[in-house]
Amino acid sequence: MNALVGGRIANLTRVQLEGMIGERRPVIVDIGAGDGKFAYRLAADRPDAFCIGIDANQDNLLKQSKRVRRKPTRGGKDNILYLVSRVQEITDELQSIADEVFVNLPWGELLHGIVVPKPELLSSIRRICMPGAPLRLSLYHQTAGAPTPLVLADLPELTPAYLDSVVMPGLEQSGFQVTDVCRVGSEEIRQIGTTWARKLAQNQLAEAVQIEATATRPLQRQTGDTPPSPSGKNLAGTHSASYTFKCSGHPNIRGTHHKTVEFTRDNEITGRATCVLGVAADFSLADLQNIVGNVTVEIAVGDSSETFHATVNPAYGDSERMIFRKSRLPTEQTFAVDLDKPASQFTRSFIRSLSDPDASIMVTVKQK
Ligand SMILES: C[S@@+](CC[C@H](N)C(=O)[O-])C[C@H]1O[C@@H](n2cnc3c(N)ncnc32)[C@H](O)[C@@H]1O
């Protein structure tokens, strides 16, 4: 991805981005960030958060991007990153990175893609969101008597009927659930707080439409599903609230990995598989793909059990391995990210019981 570092573009990998974000949460993404000041202010107000401002136009972002590189006493910040890209060109590199997304007063193809609507553009916004992430959109709307900005000239008017019959269904078909729509006047536009909001609010007749939506379950996947396993128990039908599968212990289970937990369908592992907590797992990819959002996972063996939490990666698609990661690296094998308890944090007595080759281990994944 094209990061704007000071005044120049540097290629940044997902792993490097993960390193920059570290433990900071939430990750807030501003799409069509313009001059980047809104993202900068978020980063300044919320030092625990990490902010990413994305804009197609490098020149717009230059000033703020140089500012964040200064010393902290002169406005420098290390919890913000600017990316130069059309949002449609961001593919998997930002997948599920965002806990919260803003699109403030877009124009050009960004506005068209939302208003017309264009599934490629909306799904690229959806891909950036974690399931459950709020999307806050504000769309400038021309009003009778007010001059029409050129960028809006050939767009349909955002009437309530058009919003209901075209814009909202477009968002919903791309994996968002709309939770609120309201029409606002110049004072509320000013309160959006961006540079364009201030400019537009100077016109007393200005109106905008604010839409709040939530990223819902992932779009239907095309990967080859495996048939449901006979022993995996899907407690609540297809859209399971809870799913249980079985696996076996193994003498090479060490449980010392500091970043991940894994269950594998393989019968054998070597001592290097330090994240594996169960082998010969009988989970089914099709059943796991029905689970979305935040999950609690319980591993039970004999009379003892331990639990952990994580957030499902919508891109999961591996029928052999089920990996939980502390980071947000959304590889195909990663079932869930934001893991709060890697293998090394399980009690050692519990890990010893998993290393018994006769142990029968039940794993229950509960959707919150
Ligand atoms: C009217 S400005 C709004 C900027 C800022 N959000 C604000 O409110 O001040 C719209 C921005 O959207 C950006 N933009 C347009 N199409 C885009 C796309 N496909 N992907 C990313 N940014 C885009 C433009 O470069 C421009 O900076």
CSV table of C-alpha atoms and ligand atoms in Angstrom, one decimal:
chain,number,residue,atom,x,y,z
A,1,MET,CA,0.0,0.0,0.0
A,2,ASN,CA,1.1,3.6,-0.7
A,3,ALA,CA,1.9,5.3,2.6
A,4,LEU,CA,2.7,9.0,2.5
A,5,VAL,CA,5.7,9.4,4.8
A,6,GLY,CA,6.5,13.0,5.1
A,7,GLY,CA,6.5,14.2,1.5
A,8,ARG,CA,7.2,10.9,-0.2
A,9,ILE,CA,5.4,7.6,-1.0
A,10,ALA,CA,6.7,4.5,0.6
A,11,ASN,CA,5.5,1.0,0.1
A,12,LEU,CA,4.1,-0.4,3.3
A,13,THR,CA,3.2,-4.0,3.9
A,14,ARG,CA,0.3,-5.2,6.0
A,15,VAL,CA,2.8,-6.6,8.6
A,16,GLN,CA,4.6,-3.3,8.8
A,17,LEU,CA,1.2,-1.6,9.3
A,18,GLU,CA,0.3,-4.1,12.1
A,19,GLY,CA,3.6,-3.1,13.7
A,20,MET,CA,2.8,0.6,13.6
A,21,ILE,CA,-0.7,0.0,15.0
A,22,GLY,CA,0.5,-2.3,17.8
A,23,GLU,CA,-2.0,-2.6,20.6
A,24,ARG,CA,-3.7,0.7,19.8
A,25,ARG,CA,-7.5,0.5,19.4
A,26,PRO,CA,-9.8,1.5,17.9
A,27,VAL,CA,-8.4,1.7,14.4
A,28,ILE,CA,-10.3,4.6,12.8
A,29,VAL,CA,-10.2,5.0,9.0
A,30,ASP,CA,-11.2,8.2,7.2
A,31,ILE,CA,-11.9,7.6,3.5
A,32,GLY,CA,-11.7,10.6,1.2
A,33,ALA,CA,-9.7,12.2,3.9
A,34,GLY,CA,-9.1,15.4,1.9
A,35,ASP,CA,-6.4,17.5,3.6
A,36,GLY,CA,-6.2,14.9,6.4
A,37,LYS,CA,-7.0,17.4,9.2
A,38,PHE,CA,-10.0,15.4,10.5
A,39,ALA,CA,-7.9,12.2,10.9
A,40,TYR,CA,-5.2,14.3,12.5
A,41,ARG,CA,-7.6,15.7,15.1
A,42,LEU,CA,-9.0,12.2,15.8
A,43,ALA,CA,-5.4,11.0,16.4
A,44,ALA,CA,-4.7,14.0,18.7
A,45,ASP,CA,-7.9,13.6,20.7
A,46,ARG,CA,-7.6,9.8,21.1
A,47,PRO,CA,-4.0,8.9,21.7
A,48,ASP,CA,-5.0,5.2,22.3
A,49,ALA,CA,-6.5,5.0,18.8
A,50,PHE,CA,-4.8,4.6,15.5
A,51,CYS,CA,-6.1,6.7,12.6
A,52,ILE,CA,-5.6,6.1,8.9
A,53,GLY,CA,-6.6,8.8,6.4
A,54,ILE,CA,-7.0,7.6,2.8
A,55,ASP,CA,-7.3,9.9,-0.2
A,56,ALA,CA,-6.8,9.5,-3.9
A,57,ASN,CA,-5.0,12.8,-4.1
A,58,GLN,CA,-1.5,12.9,-2.6
A,59,ASP,CA,-1.3,16.7,-2.8
A,60,ASN,CA,-4.3,17.1,-0.5
A,61,LEU,CA,-2.6,15.1,2.2
A,62,LEU,CA,1.0,16.5,2.0
A,63,LYS,CA,0.8,19.2,4.6
A,64,GLN,CA,-0.6,17.0,7.4
A,65,SER,CA,1.6,14.1,6.4
A,66,LYS,CA,4.7,16.4,6.9
A,67,ARG,CA,3.2,17.7,10.2
A,68,VAL,CA,2.9,14.2,11.8
A,69,ARG,CA,6.6,13.5,11.2
A,70,ARG,CA,7.7,16.4,13.4
A,71,LYS,CA,8.7,16.1,17.0
A,72,PRO,CA,5.7,15.5,19.3
A,73,THR,CA,6.2,19.0,20.8
A,74,ARG,CA,5.7,20.4,17.3
A,75,GLY,CA,2.6,18.4,16.5
A,76,GLY,CA,4.2,15.1,15.5
A,77,LYS,CA,2.1,12.0,16.0
A,78,ASP,CA,2.9,8.3,15.7
A,79,ASN,CA,-0.7,7.1,15.9
A,80,ILE,CA,-1.7,8.2,12.4
A,81,LEU,CA,-0.9,7.1,8.8
A,82,TYR,CA,-1.9,8.7,5.5
A,83,LEU,CA,-2.4,6.4,2.5
A,84,VAL,CA,-2.6,7.6,-1.1
A,85,SER,CA,-5.0,5.5,-3.0
A,86,ARG,CA,-8.4,5.3,-4.6
A,87,VAL,CA,-10.4,3.3,-2.2
A,88,GLN,CA,-11.4,0.8,-4.9
A,89,GLU,CA,-7.7,0.0,-5.4
A,90,ILE,CA,-7.2,-1.0,-1.8
A,91,THR,CA,-7.5,-4.8,-1.9
A,92,ASP,CA,-6.7,-7.2,0.9
A,93,GLU,CA,-4.0,-5.1,2.5
A,94,LEU,CA,-6.5,-3.2,4.7
A,95,GLN,CA,-8.9,-6.1,5.1
A,96,SER,CA,-10.9,-5.9,8.4
A,97,ILE,CA,-8.5,-3.3,9.8
A,98,ALA,CA,-11.1,-0.7,10.8
A,99,ASP,CA,-13.1,-0.5,14.0
A,100,GLU,CA,-14.8,2.6,12.8
A,101,VAL,CA,-15.0,4.3,9.3
A,102,PHE,CA,-15.8,7.8,8.2
A,103,VAL,CA,-16.6,9.0,4.7
A,104,ASN,CA,-17.1,12.8,5.1
A,105,LEU,CA,-18.6,14.8,2.3
A,106,PRO,CA,-17.1,12.8,-0.5
A,107,TRP,CA,-17.0,14.0,-4.1
A,108,GLY,CA,-16.2,12.6,-7.5
A,109,GLU,CA,-16.2,8.8,-7.9
A,110,LEU,CA,-16.4,8.3,-4.2
A,111,LEU,CA,-19.7,10.1,-4.0
A,112,HIS,CA,-21.0,8.5,-7.2
A,113,GLY,CA,-20.0,5.1,-6.0
A,114,ILE,CA,-22.2,5.6,-2.8
A,115,VAL,CA,-25.1,7.4,-4.4
A,116,VAL,CA,-25.5,5.6,-7.7
A,117,PRO,CA,-24.4,3.0,-6.1
A,118,LYS,CA,-21.4,1.0,-7.4
A,119,PRO,CA,-20.9,-2.4,-5.7
A,120,GLU,CA,-17.1,-2.5,-6.4
A,121,LEU,CA,-16.7,0.8,-4.5
A,122,LEU,CA,-19.0,-0.1,-1.6
A,123,SER,CA,-17.5,-3.6,-1.2
A,124,SER,CA,-14.0,-2.0,-1.0
A,125,ILE,CA,-15.2,0.1,1.8
A,126,ARG,CA,-16.9,-2.9,3.4
A,127,ARG,CA,-13.7,-5.0,3.2
A,128,ILE,CA,-11.8,-2.4,5.3
A,129,CYS,CA,-14.3,-2.8,8.1
A,130,MET,CA,-14.3,-5.3,10.9
A,131,PRO,CA,-17.7,-7.0,11.3
A,132,GLY,CA,-19.7,-4.7,13.6
A,133,ALA,CA,-17.7,-1.6,12.7
A,134,PRO,CA,-19.8,1.6,12.3
A,135,LEU,CA,-19.7,3.4,9.0
A,136,ARG,CA,-20.5,7.1,9.3
A,137,LEU,CA,-21.3,8.8,6.0
A,138,SER,CA,-22.2,12.3,5.3
A,139,LEU,CA,-23.3,13.2,1.8
A,140,TYR,CA,-23.7,16.8,0.6
A,141,HIS,CA,-27.1,17.4,-0.9
A,142,GLN,CA,-28.0,20.3,-3.1
A,143,THR,CA,-31.1,22.3,-2.2
A,144,ALA,CA,-33.5,24.5,-4.1
A,145,GLY,CA,-32.1,28.0,-4.2
A,146,ALA,CA,-28.6,27.0,-3.3
A,147,PRO,CA,-25.9,26.8,-6.1
A,148,THR,CA,-25.1,23.2,-7.1
A,149,PRO,CA,-21.5,22.3,-6.8
A,150,LEU,CA,-20.1,21.0,-10.0
A,151,VAL,CA,-19.3,17.6,-8.5
A,152,LEU,CA,-23.0,17.0,-7.8
A,153,ALA,CA,-24.3,18.3,-11.1
A,154,ASP,CA,-25.1,14.9,-12.7
A,155,LEU,CA,-26.1,13.1,-9.5
A,156,PRO,CA,-29.6,12.0,-8.7
A,157,GLU,CA,-31.2,14.2,-5.9
A,158,LEU,CA,-31.1,12.6,-2.5
A,159,THR,CA,-34.8,12.6,-1.9
A,160,PRO,CA,-36.2,10.3,0.9
A,161,ALA,CA,-37.6,8.0,-1.8
A,162,TYR,CA,-34.2,7.8,-3.6
A,163,LEU,CA,-32.4,7.1,-0.4
A,164,ASP,CA,-34.9,4.4,0.6
A,165,SER,CA,-35.1,2.7,-2.8
A,166,VAL,CA,-31.5,3.0,-4.1
A,167,VAL,CA,-28.8,4.3,-1.6
A,168,MET,CA,-29.8,2.2,1.4
A,169,PRO,CA,-30.3,-1.1,-0.6
A,170,GLY,CA,-26.9,-0.4,-2.2
A,171,LEU,CA,-25.3,-0.3,1.2
A,172,GLU,CA,-27.2,-3.3,2.4
A,173,GLN,CA,-26.3,-5.4,-0.6
A,174,SER,CA,-22.6,-4.6,0.0
A,175,GLY,CA,-22.6,-5.9,3.6
A,176,PHE,CA,-23.8,-2.9,5.7
A,177,GLN,CA,-26.9,-2.5,7.8
A,178,VAL,CA,-28.2,1.0,7.8
A,179,THR,CA,-29.1,2.1,11.4
A,180,ASP,CA,-29.9,5.8,10.9
A,181,VAL,CA,-30.5,8.3,8.1
A,182,CYS,CA,-31.1,12.0,8.7
A,183,ARG,CA,-31.1,15.1,6.7
A,184,VAL,CA,-29.2,18.0,8.3
A,185,GLY,CA,-28.8,21.7,7.8
A,186,SER,CA,-25.8,24.0,7.7
A,187,GLU,CA,-25.2,24.1,11.4
A,188,GLU,CA,-25.0,20.3,11.7
A,189,ILE,CA,-22.8,20.2,8.6
A,190,ARG,CA,-20.4,22.6,10.3
A,191,GLN,CA,-20.3,20.2,13.3
A,192,ILE,CA,-19.0,17.4,11.1
A,193,GLY,CA,-15.8,19.3,11.7
A,194,THR,CA,-13.9,18.8,8.4
A,195,THR,CA,-12.5,21.5,6.1
A,196,TRP,CA,-15.2,20.9,3.5
A,197,ALA,CA,-17.9,20.8,6.2
A,198,ARG,CA,-16.8,24.3,7.2
A,199,LYS,CA,-16.8,25.5,3.6
A,200,LEU,CA,-20.2,24.1,2.7
A,201,ALA,CA,-21.8,25.3,6.0
A,202,GLN,CA,-21.1,28.9,4.9
A,203,ASN,CA,-24.2,28.5,2.7
A,204,GLN,CA,-27.2,28.8,5.0
A,205,LEU,CA,-29.3,26.7,2.6
A,206,ALA,CA,-26.8,23.8,2.5
A,207,GLU,CA,-28.2,20.4,3.4
A,208,ALA,CA,-26.5,17.1,3.8
A,209,VAL,CA,-27.6,13.5,4.5
A,210,GLN,CA,-26.0,11.7,7.3
A,211,ILE,CA,-26.1,7.9,7.2
A,212,GLU,CA,-25.0,5.5,10.0
A,213,ALA,CA,-24.5,1.9,9.1
A,214,THR,CA,-22.8,-1.1,10.6
A,215,ALA,CA,-20.7,-3.6,8.8
A,216,THR,CA,-22.6,-6.9,9.0
A,217,ARG,CA,-21.7,-10.4,8.1
A,218,PRO,CA,-19.4,-10.9,5.2
A,219,LEU,CA,-20.6,-11.2,1.7
A,220,GLN,CA,-21.2,-14.7,0.3
A,221,ARG,CA,-17.8,-16.4,-0.4
A,222,GLN,CA,-16.9,-18.3,-3.5
A,223,THR,CA,-14.4,-20.6,-1.8
A,224,GLY,CA,-15.0,-24.4,-2.0
A,225,ASP,CA,-16.9,-25.2,1.2
A,226,THR,CA,-16.5,-28.5,2.8
A,227,PRO,CA,-19.6,-30.4,3.9
A,228,PRO,CA,-20.7,-30.0,7.5
A,229,SER,CA,-18.9,-32.5,9.7
A,230,PRO,CA,-21.0,-35.2,11.4
A,231,SER,CA,-19.7,-34.5,14.9
A,232,GLY,CA,-19.5,-30.7,14.7
A,233,LYS,CA,-22.7,-29.5,16.5
A,234,ASN,CA,-24.3,-26.5,15.1
A,235,LEU,CA,-26.6,-25.4,18.0
A,236,ALA,CA,-28.7,-22.8,16.3
A,237,GLY,CA,-29.1,-23.7,12.7
A,238,THR,CA,-27.3,-22.2,9.7
A,239,HIS,CA,-26.5,-18.8,11.2
A,240,SER,CA,-25.0,-20.4,14.3
A,241,ALA,CA,-24.8,-18.7,17.6
A,242,SER,CA,-22.6,-21.5,18.9
A,243,TYR,CA,-20.6,-24.2,17.2
A,244,THR,CA,-18.8,-27.1,18.8
A,245,PHE,CA,-16.2,-29.4,17.3
A,246,LYS,CA,-13.9,-32.1,18.7
A,247,CYS,CA,-10.2,-32.6,18.5
A,248,SER,CA,-7.5,-34.8,20.1
A,249,GLY,CA,-4.5,-34.2,22.3
A,250,HIS,CA,-1.0,-34.8,21.1
A,251,PRO,CA,2.3,-35.3,22.9
A,252,ASN,CA,3.9,-32.5,20.9
A,253,ILE,CA,1.4,-29.9,22.1
A,254,ARG,CA,3.6,-27.2,23.9
A,255,GLY,CA,1.3,-24.2,23.9
A,256,THR,CA,4.2,-21.7,24.1
A,257,HIS,CA,3.4,-19.4,21.2
A,258,HIS,CA,3.0,-15.7,22.2
A,259,LYS,CA,0.8,-14.6,19.4
A,260,THR,CA,-1.5,-17.3,18.2
A,261,VAL,CA,-3.7,-20.3,18.9
A,262,GLU,CA,-4.4,-23.0,16.3
A,263,PHE,CA,-6.5,-26.1,15.8
A,264,THR,CA,-5.6,-28.4,12.9
A,265,ARG,CA,-7.3,-31.2,11.1
A,266,ASP,CA,-3.8,-32.9,10.8
A,267,ASN,CA,-3.3,-35.9,13.0
A,268,GLU,CA,0.4,-35.2,13.5
A,269,ILE,CA,2.4,-32.1,14.6
A,270,THR,CA,6.0,-31.6,15.4
A,271,GLY,CA,7.3,-29.8,18.5
A,272,ARG,CA,7.7,-26.7,16.4
A,273,ALA,CA,3.9,-26.2,16.2
A,274,THR,CA,3.9,-24.3,19.4
A,275,CYS,CA,0.5,-22.6,18.8
A,276,VAL,CA,-1.5,-25.8,18.2
A,277,LEU,CA,-3.9,-26.7,21.1
A,278,GLY,CA,-5.7,-29.6,19.3
A,279,VAL,CA,-5.1,-32.0,16.4
A,280,ALA,CA,-7.4,-34.2,14.3
A,281,ALA,CA,-10.0,-31.4,14.6
A,282,ASP,CA,-13.4,-32.2,13.0
A,283,PHE,CA,-14.5,-28.6,12.3
A,284,SER,CA,-16.2,-27.8,9.0
A,285,LEU,CA,-15.3,-24.8,7.0
A,286,ALA,CA,-18.9,-24.3,6.0
A,287,ASP,CA,-20.1,-24.2,9.6
A,288,LEU,CA,-17.2,-21.9,10.7
A,289,GLN,CA,-18.0,-19.5,7.9
A,290,ASN,CA,-21.5,-18.9,9.4
A,291,ILE,CA,-19.9,-17.4,12.5
A,292,VAL,CA,-19.3,-13.6,12.4
A,293,GLY,CA,-18.2,-10.8,14.8
A,294,ASN,CA,-16.9,-11.2,18.3
A,295,VAL,CA,-16.6,-14.7,19.7
A,296,THR,CA,-15.8,-16.4,22.9
A,297,VAL,CA,-14.0,-19.7,22.5
A,298,GLU,CA,-14.1,-22.4,25.2
A,299,ILE,CA,-11.6,-25.3,25.2
A,300,ALA,CA,-12.7,-28.1,27.4
A,301,VAL,CA,-10.8,-31.3,28.3
A,302,GLY,CA,-11.9,-33.6,31.1
A,303,ASP,CA,-13.1,-31.4,34.0
A,304,SER,CA,-11.2,-28.3,33.1
A,305,SER,CA,-11.8,-25.6,30.6
A,306,GLU,CA,-10.2,-22.3,29.5
A,307,THR,CA,-11.7,-19.5,27.4
A,308,PHE,CA,-10.4,-16.7,25.1
A,309,HIS,CA,-12.0,-14.0,22.9
A,310,ALA,CA,-11.3,-12.9,19.3
A,311,THR,CA,-13.0,-11.4,16.3
A,312,VAL,CA,-13.8,-13.4,13.2
A,313,ASN,CA,-11.9,-12.6,10.0
A,314,PRO,CA,-14.5,-12.5,7.2
A,315,ALA,CA,-11.8,-13.7,4.7
A,316,TYR,CA,-11.3,-17.0,6.5
A,317,GLY,CA,-11.4,-19.9,4.0
A,318,ASP,CA,-9.1,-22.7,5.1
A,319,SER,CA,-10.6,-26.1,5.6
A,320,GLU,CA,-7.5,-27.6,7.4
A,321,ARG,CA,-6.3,-25.0,9.8
A,322,MET,CA,-8.1,-22.6,12.2
A,323,ILE,CA,-5.8,-19.9,13.5
A,324,PHE,CA,-6.5,-17.2,16.0
A,325,ARG,CA,-4.1,-14.3,16.0
A,326,LYS,CA,-3.4,-11.4,18.4
A,327,SER,CA,-2.7,-9.3,15.3
A,328,ARG,CA,-5.1,-8.4,12.5
A,329,LEU,CA,-3.3,-10.3,9.8
A,330,PRO,CA,-6.3,-11.6,7.8
A,331,THR,CA,-4.7,-14.5,5.9
A,332,GLU,CA,-7.0,-17.2,4.6
A,333,GLN,CA,-6.0,-19.5,7.5
A,334,THR,CA,-6.8,-16.8,10.1
A,335,PHE,CA,-10.2,-17.7,11.6
A,336,ALA,CA,-10.1,-14.7,14.0
A,337,VAL,CA,-8.0,-11.7,14.9
A,338,ASP,CA,-7.6,-9.6,18.1
A,339,LEU,CA,-7.0,-12.7,20.1
A,340,ASP,CA,-6.8,-11.9,23.8
A,341,LYS,CA,-5.1,-15.0,25.1
A,342,PRO,CA,-2.4,-16.7,23.0
A,343,ALA,CA,-1.3,-20.3,23.6
A,344,SER,CA,1.5,-19.1,26.0
A,345,GLN,CA,-1.1,-17.6,28.4
A,346,PHE,CA,-2.9,-20.9,29.1
A,347,THR,CA,-2.1,-22.5,32.4
A,348,ARG,CA,0.6,-25.0,32.1
A,349,SER,CA,-1.5,-27.7,33.8
A,350,PHE,CA,-4.2,-27.2,31.2
A,351,ILE,CA,-1.6,-27.5,28.4
A,352,ARG,CA,-0.3,-30.7,29.9
A,353,SER,CA,-3.8,-32.2,29.7
A,354,LEU,CA,-3.9,-31.3,26.0
A,355,SER,CA,-0.6,-33.1,25.4
A,356,ASP,CA,-2.2,-36.4,26.4
A,357,PRO,CA,-2.7,-38.3,23.1
A,358,ASP,CA,-5.9,-39.8,24.5
A,359,ALA,CA,-7.4,-36.5,25.5
A,360,SER,CA,-10.8,-35.7,23.9
A,361,ILE,CA,-10.9,-31.9,23.5
A,362,MET,CA,-14.2,-30.0,22.9
A,363,VAL,CA,-13.9,-26.6,21.4
A,364,THR,CA,-17.0,-24.3,21.5
A,365,VAL,CA,-17.1,-21.1,19.5
A,366,LYS,CA,-19.9,-18.8,20.7
A,367,GLN,CA,-20.9,-15.7,18.8
A,368,LYS,CA,-21.6,-12.8,21.0
B,1,LIG,C1,-14.9,17.2,-0.9
B,1,LIG,S1,-13.4,16.4,-0.5
B,1,LIG,C2,-13.8,16.0,1.3
B,1,LIG,C3,-12.5,15.9,2.1
B,1,LIG,C4,-12.7,15.7,3.6
B,1,LIG,N1,-13.4,14.5,3.9
B,1,LIG,C5,-13.5,16.9,4.1
B,1,LIG,O1,-14.7,16.7,4.5
B,1,LIG,O2,-12.9,18.0,4.2
B,1,LIG,C6,-13.5,14.7,-1.2
B,1,LIG,C7,-12.2,13.9,-1.2
B,1,LIG,O3,-12.5,12.6,-1.7
B,1,LIG,C8,-11.4,12.2,-2.4
B,1,LIG,N2,-11.7,11.1,-3.3
B,1,LIG,C9,-12.5,11.2,-4.4
B,1,LIG,N3,-12.6,9.9,-4.9
B,1,LIG,C10,-11.9,9.1,-4.1
B,1,LIG,C11,-11.6,7.7,-4.2
B,1,LIG,N4,-12.1,6.9,-5.1
B,1,LIG,N5,-10.9,7.1,-3.2
B,1,LIG,C12,-10.4,7.9,-2.2
B,1,LIG,N6,-10.6,9.3,-2.1
B,1,LIG,C13,-11.3,9.8,-3.1
B,1,LIG,C14,-10.9,13.4,-3.1
B,1,LIG,O4,-9.5,13.4,-3.5
B,1,LIG,C15,-11.2,14.5,-2.1
B,1,LIG,O5,-10.0,14.8,-1.3
